Amino acid sequence: KMSCAAGLCKNPVQKDGRARWYPPENPTKGLPDLHVHNSITDDVDLFRPRVGRTVTWYTCGPTVYDACHMGHARAYLTFDILRRIMEDYFHFDLLYQVNITDVDDKIILRARQNKLIKDYTEKSLESKDTQAVVEYTKKAMEAMRRNLEAKVEKLKEPLPADTPTKDVEKRESALQEAIFKLSQFTETENHVHTVLQKEDKTIEEIIQAARDAVANQLDKELGSTVTDRKIYEDHARRFEREFFEDMTALGVKEPDVVTRVTEFVPQIVDYIQGIIDNGFGYESNGSVYFDTNGFKAKGYDYRKLKPGVDTTAEEMAEGEGALAGGGSEKKHPNDFALWKASKPGEPSWDSPWGAGRPGWHIECSVMASNVIGENLDIHGGGVDLMFPHHDNEMAQAEAYHQCCQWVNYFLHAGHLHIKGLKMSKSLKNFITIRQALEEHTPRQLRLMFLMQPWDKPMNYSDQTVDDAKAKEKYFKNFFGAVKSVLRNDFVQEQQGWTPLDRALWETLNAAQGKVHGSLLDNFKTFDVIQHLVDLVQETNKYLTSEAKPKNLLIQKIAQYVTKILRVFGVVQGSDGIGFGESGSGEGGSKEETVAPFMDAFVNFRDQIRVAAKAKSDSRDFLKFCDDIRDETLANLGIRVEDSADSSVWKMDDPEAIRKEVEEKRQKATEAAEKKLRTKCEKLETDLKKAQQSRIPSSEWFKDAGKWGSYDADGKPLTTKEGEELSKSQQKAIAKELKSRQQAYEKLVKTAGEKGIDAYVAELERELSELKLQ
C-alpha cells in the first residue's frame, strides 16, 4: 500500500504536466512565509518543514575521482548560502547530510587508468624502446579519433518529427559538446605530432602528450587485469580529502553528517532486497534492475522532475555509467541498475545475486533513508543531476518505503557556464577551485555567487568576478569610513535627530523590509546585495552632507549591513562592523596585540627626531610619512587615506593594500618615465636647433660648398662654376639668409652672457645626464 508520511497533506497539488505534490501541513506558529523554487512542481512554493522548525536536508556530494572545479563550487557554495540563511536568518533547526560517492564508474576508470599508465611508463623506460611507444601512441590516437567522430555522426542523425522541443534542444547541446571535444582532440593531435617530430623526444614526453588516448587504449586492452580494490580506495580517499580542504578554503560549513557509499554496502544490499520484495525490482544475469513500468502501474509518479518525456539513449547511458553492459538483460530500456554485476577489473562485494557493486542512484536513497528516514524536507543537488539521478533516487526510495513522497522540496543549483558551455571535466573547460583561489579570495567568489540567482545558469567570467570585487571594495570603503567616524567621542557631540538623521533612519527601515522580502522570495540574494548597496550609498551621502553625523545611527546601519553579510558567510569572525580584518579571533595578550603598532610608531618617531635635529628638508619629513603609510602600516593591514587637510585610517587585507601601493607606484613610475622622455625629446630638439643656429649667417653658405663667390655679408654672388645667380636663386638665398640671421640672433639671446658654445655644451651635458637616469 502506498502511504504518505505524517504531516503531509493528503490532497495533493498537481499542476499541468507535473507529478502530484503533497505539501507539508505544519501547524507550528511563527514560521516565516518563505517561498522556494521547488523542482517537483517547477514553481515557487510556500516552504514548510514537516515537523516543527526542524528541517532535514540531504545534498548529493561529490564523486571523488578528480579535483573539484568551480562547477562544484557553484552547487556547494550556493547551498551553503541557503543553509546559512535558513539557520541564521530564519532560525530553522537544520540536519544537513552530504554523501561521498567513493565507488563509481568514473572512479574505477580513472584509478585503473592511472595504474596502467604508471606501469606502462615504467615498462617502456626499462625497455628503452622509444619507437614502440611511438607506434602505440599513434594506434591509441587513431582509436580515440574514430570514437569521437562516431559520436558526432550519431548525434547528427535526425530525430523523429514529433520529438519534444526540450529533447531537440538537449540533442543539439550534446552535439555541440561532442564537436567541441573533437576540436580539442585536434589540438591534442597537433601537439602529439610536434612531440613525435622532435629528434630528442623522450618516452615520458610522448606518453604525457597523448595521455588520455594511451590511457583509454591501455584500459581497453588491460583494464580487466587491475583487481586490487585498494587502488580504487586510495584514489577516492585522496580526492575526498581534497574536496573537504577545498570546501574549508571556500568557507563552506561542514555538514552535520557525512556518509560514504563503500561503508553502506550491506545496507544497500538489504534496501535492494526490500525493493524486490515490494515488487519493484528484478534480478538479471547477476545484476538487479528497477522495474519502471511496474512502479508506474502501481500508481506511483515517475519521472517527477522531468515528467512527460521518454528517457533518451543519452540519458540512459549517463545514468548507467561508462562501464555498463548492453540493455538486453532488462525488461524495458528505461529500467535502471540497482546492483551491477562486477566484471573483471572492477571492485566487487558479495550479495544474494552474486559479486557486484551498487548502482549509482541507489546509494543516495539508502544513505539518506538511513540517517533522515522515510521523508526528507529538502534534497539539493546540481541541475545536471535532475534526471536520471534524482528522479531515480526518489523512485527507489518511494518503492522501498511504499510512500507517495520521499522528498518535499527539491532544490537545484543552476549550471556554471564558461564561454557558453557547461563547465565540466569531460569538456576539459574547467577551472579547479584551487586555481580560482590563486586569483581570487573566498569572499570574492562567495559574493560572485550571491550576486546571481541561485537556481539559474550563470557565467563564470572576468566580468562576474570583477563585479564581485567592486562590491567587496564598496563595502570595505563604507566600513572604513564608518569606523573612522566612530572613533570620535560622540558624548561630546549634540544628540537628538536632525531631519537628515530621521530620513536616514527611515531609509534603514525601508532597506530592512526589502531585504527581508527578498529573502522570503526564493532567497533572492542578488536583490539583497543591491538593497545593501543602496543603503550604503544613502549613508555615504549622509556622511558627506551632515556636518555632525550621528555615531549611533551610522553604527546601527553598519551593524545591520555586517549582520546580513555575516548570514551569507561573507563576514567571518565576531567583529560588530566590517569584514573582520582587525583580528583572527584567537585572542592574545594586550602587549602581543599592540607590539607591532607601537614598534611602527617608535621607529617613525626616531626618524622624525633625527631629521629634526639635522634640520632636514621638509621633503624628507613627507617621505617618512609616505614610507610609513605605504610600507609599515600597509604590512600591518592599515590603509591610510590622505586628503588635503587630514587623513583617515581603515583596516584592510595587507595583501590588498600592498597591491594598491604597488599599482600606485607603477603608475607613478610610468608617469615619471613619460615625463623624462618628454624632457629628453625637448632637449634633443633644442640641441639640434642650437647646433644648426650657432653658425653665423656670414658663414652659413660658405660651409655648404655650393657657391663660387660671396659678398661682405657672406651672401653668394656666383655658382661654383662662376655663373651669375638667377633671380629665383637670389630670392631663395635672400629668404634663407634672413631666416638664418633670425635663428642666430634668437640663439644669441637665449644663450645670454654664457655664450653660444657654453649654452650648447650645457644642453649636451643635461641630455647626457637625463639619458643615464
CSV table of N, CA, C and O in Angstrom, one decimal, residues 7 24-33 46-55 90-93:
chain,number,residue,atom,x,y,z
A,7,GLY,N,2.1,14.4,8.5
A,7,GLY,CA,2.4,15.9,8.3
A,7,GLY,C,2.3,16.3,6.9
A,7,GLY,O,2.4,17.5,6.6
A,24,PRO,N,3.6,19.9,2.8
A,24,PRO,CA,3.5,19.7,4.3
A,24,PRO,C,2.5,20.6,4.9
A,24,PRO,O,2.3,21.7,4.5
A,25,GLU,N,1.8,20.0,5.9
A,25,GLU,CA,0.8,20.8,6.7
A,25,GLU,C,1.4,20.9,8.1
A,25,GLU,O,1.3,20.0,9.0
A,26,ASN,N,2.0,22.1,8.4
A,26,ASN,CA,2.7,22.3,9.7
A,26,ASN,C,2.0,23.3,10.5
A,26,ASN,O,1.9,24.5,10.1
A,27,PRO,N,1.4,23.0,11.6
A,27,PRO,CA,0.6,23.9,12.4
A,27,PRO,C,1.5,24.8,13.3
A,27,PRO,O,0.9,25.7,14.0
A,28,THR,N,2.8,24.7,13.3
A,28,THR,CA,3.6,25.5,14.1
A,28,THR,C,3.5,27.0,13.8
A,28,THR,O,3.5,27.4,12.7
A,29,LYS,N,3.3,27.8,14.9
A,29,LYS,CA,3.1,29.2,14.7
A,29,LYS,C,4.4,29.9,14.6
A,29,LYS,O,5.4,29.4,15.0
A,30,GLY,N,4.4,31.0,13.9
A,30,GLY,CA,5.6,31.9,13.8
A,30,GLY,C,6.6,31.5,12.7
A,30,GLY,O,7.7,32.0,12.6
A,31,LEU,N,6.2,30.5,11.8
A,31,LEU,CA,7.1,30.1,10.7
A,31,LEU,C,7.1,31.3,9.7
A,31,LEU,O,6.0,31.8,9.4
A,32,PRO,N,8.2,31.5,9.1
A,32,PRO,CA,8.3,32.6,8.1
A,32,PRO,C,7.6,32.2,6.8
A,32,PRO,O,7.5,31.0,6.5
A,33,ASP,N,7.1,33.2,6.0
A,33,ASP,CA,6.4,32.9,4.8
A,33,ASP,C,7.4,32.7,3.7
A,33,ASP,O,7.4,33.4,2.6
A,46,LEU,N,5.3,27.7,-1.1
A,46,LEU,CA,5.5,28.1,0.3
A,46,LEU,C,6.3,26.9,1.0
A,46,LEU,O,5.9,25.7,0.9
A,47,PHE,N,7.3,27.3,1.8
A,47,PHE,CA,8.1,26.3,2.4
A,47,PHE,C,7.6,26.0,3.8
A,47,PHE,O,7.5,27.0,4.6
A,48,ARG,N,7.4,24.8,4.1
A,48,ARG,CA,7.0,24.4,5.5
A,48,ARG,C,7.8,23.1,5.8
A,48,ARG,O,7.7,22.1,5.1
A,49,PRO,N,8.5,23.0,7.0
A,49,PRO,CA,9.1,21.8,7.4
A,49,PRO,C,7.9,20.8,7.7
A,49,PRO,O,6.8,21.3,8.1
A,50,ARG,N,8.2,19.6,7.7
A,50,ARG,CA,7.1,18.6,8.0
A,50,ARG,C,6.8,18.6,9.5
A,50,ARG,O,5.7,18.4,9.9
A,51,VAL,N,7.9,18.8,10.3
A,51,VAL,CA,7.7,18.7,11.8
A,51,VAL,C,8.4,20.0,12.4
A,51,VAL,O,9.6,20.2,12.3
A,52,GLY,N,7.6,20.8,13.1
A,52,GLY,CA,8.1,21.9,13.9
A,52,GLY,C,8.9,22.9,13.0
A,52,GLY,O,8.6,23.2,11.9
A,53,ARG,N,10.1,23.3,13.6
A,53,ARG,CA,11.0,24.1,12.9
A,53,ARG,C,12.3,23.3,12.4
A,53,ARG,O,13.3,23.9,12.0
A,54,THR,N,12.2,22.0,12.5
A,54,THR,CA,13.3,21.1,12.1
A,54,THR,C,13.3,20.9,10.6
A,54,THR,O,12.2,20.5,10.1
A,55,VAL,N,14.4,21.1,10.0
A,55,VAL,CA,14.5,20.9,8.5
A,55,VAL,C,15.5,19.8,8.3
A,55,VAL,O,16.7,20.0,8.7
A,90,PHE,N,16.4,32.8,9.3
A,90,PHE,CA,15.0,32.3,9.6
A,90,PHE,C,15.0,31.4,10.8
A,90,PHE,O,13.9,31.1,11.3
A,91,HIS,N,16.1,31.0,11.3
A,91,HIS,CA,16.3,30.3,12.6
A,91,HIS,C,15.5,29.0,12.6
A,91,HIS,O,14.9,28.6,13.5
A,92,PHE,N,15.7,28.2,11.5
A,92,PHE,CA,15.2,26.9,11.4
A,92,PHE,C,16.3,26.0,12.1
A,92,PHE,O,17.5,26.4,12.1
A,93,ASP,N,15.9,24.8,12.5
A,93,ASP,CA,16.9,23.9,13.1
A,93,ASP,C,17.2,22.8,12.0
A,93,ASP,O,16.3,22.0,11.7
